[in-house]
XYZ file of C-alpha atoms in Angstrom:
427
model
C 0.309 -0.170 -0.047
C 2.982 2.588 0.991
C 4.462 2.072 -2.638
C 1.454 3.006 -4.140
C 0.690 5.673 -2.210
C 3.889 6.709 -2.882
C 3.994 6.418 -6.760
C 0.283 8.481 -6.282
C 1.892 11.884 -4.678
C 4.901 11.785 -7.139
C 2.253 11.394 -9.825
C 0.178 14.410 -8.878
C 3.209 16.855 -9.137
C 3.428 18.620 -5.426
C 5.732 20.328 -3.515
C 6.005 17.650 -1.395
C 4.603 14.708 0.995
C 5.140 12.853 4.312
C 3.729 9.398 4.823
C 3.956 8.459 8.812
C 3.457 4.860 8.812
C 3.088 3.722 12.404
C 2.738 -0.300 13.883
C 1.576 -1.191 16.893
C 1.942 -5.047 18.551
C 0.515 -4.661 22.253
C -0.676 -6.384 25.095
C -3.659 -5.216 27.326
C -4.515 -6.611 31.207
C -7.453 -5.756 33.264
C -6.951 -6.140 37.309
C -9.696 -6.201 39.979
C -7.792 -5.745 42.987
C -5.171 -7.613 42.074
C -6.943 -10.959 40.690
C -6.440 -10.758 36.356
C -10.058 -9.679 35.190
C -9.157 -10.197 30.972
C -6.131 -9.425 28.717
C -5.797 -9.693 25.086
C -3.661 -8.416 22.530
C -3.433 -6.063 19.308
C -2.452 -5.102 16.244
C -3.079 -1.893 14.626
C -1.648 0.105 12.114
C -2.117 3.661 11.605
C -1.211 5.608 8.414
C -0.737 9.499 7.840
C -0.128 11.280 4.382
C 0.578 15.026 4.595
C 0.587 16.960 1.392
C 2.949 20.050 0.898
C 1.677 22.697 -2.015
C 3.281 25.791 -3.634
C 1.102 28.563 -4.624
C 0.767 32.644 -5.696
C 3.330 31.923 -7.687
C 5.705 30.698 -4.995
C 5.155 33.305 -2.465
C 2.648 30.771 -0.129
C 3.422 27.185 0.803
C 0.167 25.351 1.989
C -0.200 21.640 3.700
C -2.620 19.437 5.189
C -3.305 16.239 6.449
C -5.428 12.944 7.273
C -5.129 9.610 8.571
C -5.863 7.095 5.865
C -6.891 2.956 6.518
C -4.770 0.631 5.755
C -7.201 -1.463 3.934
C -7.561 1.500 2.014
C -8.664 0.608 -1.879
C -7.571 2.287 -4.539
C -10.033 4.867 -5.122
C -9.717 6.047 -1.289
C -6.116 6.521 -2.058
C -6.691 8.265 -4.968
C -9.536 10.350 -3.804
C -7.412 10.824 0.037
C -4.477 12.379 -2.126
C -6.259 14.363 -4.598
C -8.350 16.039 -1.709
C -5.111 17.023 0.470
C -3.622 18.610 -2.682
C -6.354 20.814 -2.944
C -6.860 21.788 0.665
C -3.166 22.576 1.427
C -4.015 24.776 -2.093
C -6.031 26.365 0.639
C -3.248 27.999 3.171
C -0.728 30.486 2.934
C 2.433 30.735 4.703
C 5.888 31.874 3.975
C 7.596 29.918 1.633
C 10.433 27.341 3.633
C 11.732 23.717 2.558
C 11.153 20.252 3.748
C 13.071 18.565 6.599
C 16.531 16.637 3.901
C 17.523 13.198 5.252
C 20.442 12.350 7.328
C 22.342 9.398 7.939
C 21.781 9.336 11.511
C 17.444 9.090 11.066
C 17.164 5.607 11.774
C 18.112 3.596 15.153
C 18.375 -0.714 15.352
C 14.577 -1.356 13.922
C 14.757 -3.757 16.929
C 11.367 -4.746 18.753
C 10.815 -3.748 22.656
C 9.820 -7.190 24.488
C 6.448 -6.545 25.465
C 6.255 -9.564 27.490
C 8.973 -8.775 30.297
C 7.757 -5.337 30.559
C 4.079 -6.498 30.815
C 5.970 -9.386 33.775
C 7.841 -5.673 35.486
C 4.702 -4.064 35.720
C 2.537 -6.883 37.122
C 5.363 -7.683 39.483
C 5.669 -4.739 40.747
C 1.980 -4.281 41.532
C 1.514 -7.366 43.416
C 4.277 -6.311 45.536
C 3.136 -2.847 46.460
C 2.408 -3.232 50.124
C -1.494 -2.311 51.041
C -3.220 -1.719 54.695
C -6.590 -1.852 55.522
C -7.198 1.457 54.736
C -5.571 1.791 51.767
C -5.705 -0.432 48.738
C -5.437 -0.896 45.118
C -9.165 -0.965 43.626
C -8.351 -1.816 40.300
C -5.321 -1.575 37.344
C -4.897 -1.823 33.921
C -1.706 -2.368 31.895
C -0.836 -1.313 28.302
C 2.382 -2.036 26.426
C 3.203 -1.814 22.790
C 5.731 -2.731 20.946
C 5.798 0.909 18.208
C 7.107 0.517 14.627
C 7.149 3.822 12.815
C 8.387 4.400 9.064
C 8.621 7.590 7.778
C 9.219 7.922 3.979
C 9.113 11.952 2.652
C 9.723 13.644 -0.867
C 13.374 14.836 -0.017
C 14.170 11.226 0.286
C 13.633 10.457 4.330
C 13.150 6.488 4.768
C 13.906 5.868 7.813
C 12.273 3.393 10.799
C 12.571 3.385 14.540
C 11.103 0.845 16.954
C 10.076 1.635 20.901
C 8.782 0.528 23.600
C 4.939 2.698 25.102
C 3.205 2.140 28.371
C 0.917 2.728 30.638
C -1.243 1.869 34.123
C -4.086 2.988 35.019
C -4.798 2.489 38.359
C -7.328 3.437 41.174
C -6.401 3.407 45.467
C -9.203 3.440 47.760
C -9.127 4.807 51.126
C -11.157 4.681 53.957
C -11.689 5.811 57.547
C -14.875 6.143 60.162
C -17.550 4.796 57.396
C -15.903 7.043 54.240
C -14.882 5.782 51.359
C -12.436 7.948 48.649
C -10.698 6.865 44.744
C -7.853 8.524 43.522
C -6.990 8.083 39.854
C -3.307 8.005 38.844
C -2.140 7.465 35.018
C 1.385 6.481 34.549
C 2.600 6.269 30.825
C 6.234 5.293 29.918
C 8.680 3.669 27.791
C 9.576 0.319 29.705
C 8.719 -0.213 33.612
C 9.938 2.161 36.316
C 9.197 0.036 38.833
C 10.919 1.628 41.623
C 9.358 5.464 40.532
C 6.110 3.784 40.024
C 5.960 1.894 43.494
C 6.966 4.703 45.302
C 4.502 6.919 44.051
C 1.225 4.656 44.143
C 2.600 4.685 48.455
C 2.873 7.685 48.263
C -1.162 7.741 46.568
C -1.897 5.773 49.524
C -0.811 8.221 51.853
C -2.443 11.608 50.219
C -5.958 9.233 50.514
C -5.809 8.838 53.921
C -4.935 12.245 54.509
C -7.443 13.942 52.160
C -10.262 12.485 54.464
C -9.168 14.775 57.323
C -8.236 17.425 55.484
C -9.339 20.551 57.040
C -10.750 23.588 54.157
C -7.322 25.592 53.193
C -7.470 28.934 55.094
C -4.372 30.882 53.745
C -5.290 33.570 52.254
C -1.827 36.046 50.577
C 1.110 35.972 49.321
C 3.122 32.121 50.308
C 5.496 30.397 49.263
C 4.540 26.930 47.569
C 6.452 23.495 47.209
C 5.649 21.286 44.242
C 6.750 17.764 44.584
C 4.941 15.571 41.878
C 3.650 15.395 38.128
C 2.287 19.225 38.353
C 5.940 20.437 38.229
C 5.873 19.517 34.740
C 4.251 22.306 33.329
C 5.996 24.576 35.478
C 9.290 23.541 33.240
C 6.828 23.344 30.327
C 6.876 26.893 30.520
C 10.906 27.278 29.368
C 10.945 24.553 26.832
C 7.377 26.012 25.111
C 9.363 29.734 25.304
C 12.314 28.399 23.530
C 10.614 26.865 21.010
C 10.661 28.230 17.275
C 7.280 29.007 16.993
C 6.569 30.997 20.115
C 9.931 32.440 19.000
C 8.680 33.635 15.326
C 5.070 35.293 16.785
C 6.767 37.141 18.845
C 5.158 35.141 21.831
C 8.625 34.851 23.752
C 10.537 36.873 24.516
C 13.636 35.164 25.006
C 17.208 36.038 22.886
C 19.800 33.646 22.608
C 22.873 34.400 24.691
C 20.493 36.398 27.303
C 19.286 35.668 30.131
C 15.605 33.991 30.939
C 15.026 37.550 33.690
C 16.262 40.307 34.468
C 17.903 39.937 37.782
C 18.351 36.113 39.788
C 17.775 35.426 43.588
C 17.348 32.051 43.713
C 17.732 29.522 41.019
C 18.908 29.334 38.056
C 16.937 26.656 35.644
C 19.042 24.078 32.693
C 16.765 22.607 30.114
C 18.356 19.665 27.874
C 16.801 18.156 24.807
C 17.555 15.025 24.654
C 17.894 11.983 22.138
C 17.040 8.945 25.252
C 16.311 9.215 28.237
C 15.750 5.858 30.734
C 12.441 4.529 30.146
C 10.733 6.950 28.112
C 8.284 6.365 25.334
C 9.414 9.067 23.896
C 12.906 8.330 23.160
C 13.100 9.130 19.233
C 15.423 9.190 16.518
C 13.483 11.218 14.397
C 10.391 14.038 14.919
C 7.233 13.724 13.225
C 8.956 15.601 10.198
C 12.205 13.917 10.043
C 14.862 15.856 11.735
C 16.901 13.665 13.795
C 16.611 14.270 17.141
C 20.142 15.864 19.487
C 20.788 16.260 22.323
C 20.732 20.148 23.037
C 20.879 22.681 25.662
C 18.158 24.871 25.469
C 18.516 26.951 28.662
C 22.242 26.755 29.869
C 21.926 28.353 33.604
C 19.661 30.678 33.106
C 20.695 31.611 30.155
C 19.188 31.039 26.440
C 21.214 28.864 24.121
C 19.339 27.074 21.721
C 15.327 27.406 19.929
C 14.403 23.986 18.348
C 10.899 23.321 16.552
C 9.481 22.454 13.791
C 10.792 22.831 10.491
C 8.581 26.097 8.999
C 9.257 28.081 12.055
C 12.746 27.104 11.835
C 13.561 28.013 8.641
C 12.045 31.322 9.214
C 14.531 31.445 11.984
C 17.230 30.402 10.020
C 17.939 27.911 12.161
C 20.593 25.243 11.230
C 20.080 21.256 12.767
C 16.792 21.655 14.681
C 13.945 19.565 15.493
C 10.775 19.006 18.149
C 12.139 18.092 20.841
C 10.546 15.001 22.994
C 12.584 14.013 26.551
C 13.325 17.003 28.384
C 15.672 17.437 31.776
C 16.068 19.772 33.645
C 18.717 21.361 36.347
C 20.016 23.778 38.372
C 19.031 23.202 41.826
C 21.197 23.540 44.628
C 19.062 23.230 47.636
C 18.417 19.862 49.437
C 14.913 18.438 50.032
C 15.209 19.455 54.251
C 16.735 23.288 53.175
C 13.478 23.200 51.190
C 11.015 21.932 53.194
C 11.745 24.321 56.398
C 9.776 27.085 57.307
C 6.375 28.264 56.332
C 5.026 26.817 53.428
C 2.196 25.428 51.751
C 3.098 21.924 49.937
C 0.395 20.907 47.037
C -0.018 17.533 46.250
C -2.660 17.292 44.288
C -4.705 19.958 42.097
C -8.302 19.508 40.716
C -6.377 21.556 37.540
C -3.218 23.392 37.568
C -2.573 25.848 34.646
C 0.615 27.743 33.080
C -0.086 29.757 30.063
C 3.425 29.134 28.033
C 2.353 32.774 26.524
C 1.164 35.293 29.596
C 3.075 33.182 31.871
C -0.293 33.046 34.300
C -0.762 30.351 36.381
C -3.591 28.760 38.186
C -4.332 25.709 40.793
C -7.733 24.410 42.191
C -6.245 23.167 45.749
C -7.752 19.212 46.184
C -4.882 17.778 48.954
C -2.426 20.210 50.524
C 0.010 20.590 53.367
C -0.032 22.999 55.212
C 3.418 23.536 57.635
C 3.482 26.836 59.479
C 6.893 25.651 61.267
C 6.131 23.515 63.828
C 2.917 21.331 63.249
C 1.935 20.112 59.076
C -2.065 20.130 58.816
C -3.547 18.810 55.150
C -6.127 20.870 53.719
C -7.933 21.474 50.730
C -10.340 23.693 48.616
C -9.033 27.017 47.473
C -6.726 27.707 44.544
C -3.272 29.346 43.753
C -2.437 32.040 41.307
C 0.197 34.329 40.237
C 2.798 34.597 37.153
C 5.948 32.238 36.203
C 6.772 35.807 34.933
C 7.690 37.325 38.962
C 8.910 33.358 39.710
C 11.286 32.441 37.197
C 13.896 34.977 39.734
C 13.504 33.578 42.254
C 12.689 30.036 42.262
C 14.058 27.243 43.993
C 15.091 23.757 43.053
C 15.945 20.338 44.326
C 19.407 18.793 43.773
C 17.316 15.488 43.937
C 15.333 14.728 40.546
C 12.147 13.088 39.332
C 10.925 12.048 36.475
C 7.910 11.568 34.302
C 7.847 9.439 31.275
C 9.814 12.001 29.375
C 10.737 14.732 31.614
C 13.217 14.338 34.531
C 12.884 17.455 36.113
C 13.845 18.502 40.124
C 12.050 16.699 42.723
C 11.128 19.448 44.593
C 10.057 23.024 43.055
C 10.019 26.302 45.758
C 7.452 29.441 43.834
C 7.451 32.065 46.076
C 4.970 34.808 46.701
C 2.064 32.810 45.269
C -1.490 34.239 46.042
C -3.180 31.423 48.015
C -6.718 31.789 47.720
C -8.110 30.016 50.624
C -11.958 27.826 51.200
C -12.129 29.746 54.066
C -13.777 33.287 53.989
């Protein structure tokens, strides 16, 4: 089928094209408590086609994309190609070149052992310590080996294999006739057994404490400590503002070899894009357009170093060897956990929702569970919200030397933002 698609695309005389063929071989397991309820195997294939067209006498380039079924007929393929060729003429962008081939594009082509990965997840869940008050209600495990082939009009024909896993867990906590459920979803490549066990143990403790919370009493400015996966939103703010798209559209004011804020009184962040990260599901040899992914420092010690992003905006900025990042590592913390957990602060471990706007810097979060530390005692609280702006926090934020990984992001385990506005649940 792919050969016929290539023939059709070449015959239409379009400016360029890309075909992405992703084959997924996977296993799924469904447990109630720790008893296997059902399991199944799956084999799925997704084929996406993207067409580029030049219009306005070479002054504009447009593109359109769509998915086509692997079982599509000759008529369906012709209709799709003609439709995309037409739709691409309706889009007007400044001209740009398409990604050229490179020797480093393909990976070794080795398939992942989904049996071993599945066994690691099942073993980890069976070893999880539970109590009469906190235990696992159910969990679902999805493990896949993905083969991805990318073929383009510029001569790229690259293939990569990588594992992709997900586990969804429901934890129950009960006390004095009351019971709640906490839901967790973990994405990864292979199984991070230690990290999964550690996080689920914390989750059961959070469930216990959620049943004895008091309304959040704080109103005004407060130091807020982040110690969970929501911290990723804070660091995505830096990654987004180093993207070629935001720079070109002037949605970010970062400049190469200049500090990302006026003055620093706290830790200076270092952000790196990595080709590989242990247990990540995003260990790709190339991005969606065929650009080779390389280890690259985006921000070093608080100073912008390299912009990266998709082909179009990278061309507009004149960037060489640019790509869309998949794995991110953040460092720069200089504080121990004991230092960050001293004094008065609010540690938020559960949000109903937490957002960071990469363009404005605004942050907002609704508190589901937090711990209020007054310097002497610790009280679990819930309700209320936090707000503020990363523009005010970047210069004085503090980070731990220790790290934590959430799939494709490895970041400081603890992040302290100073002077966050906290609105309590009490009037």
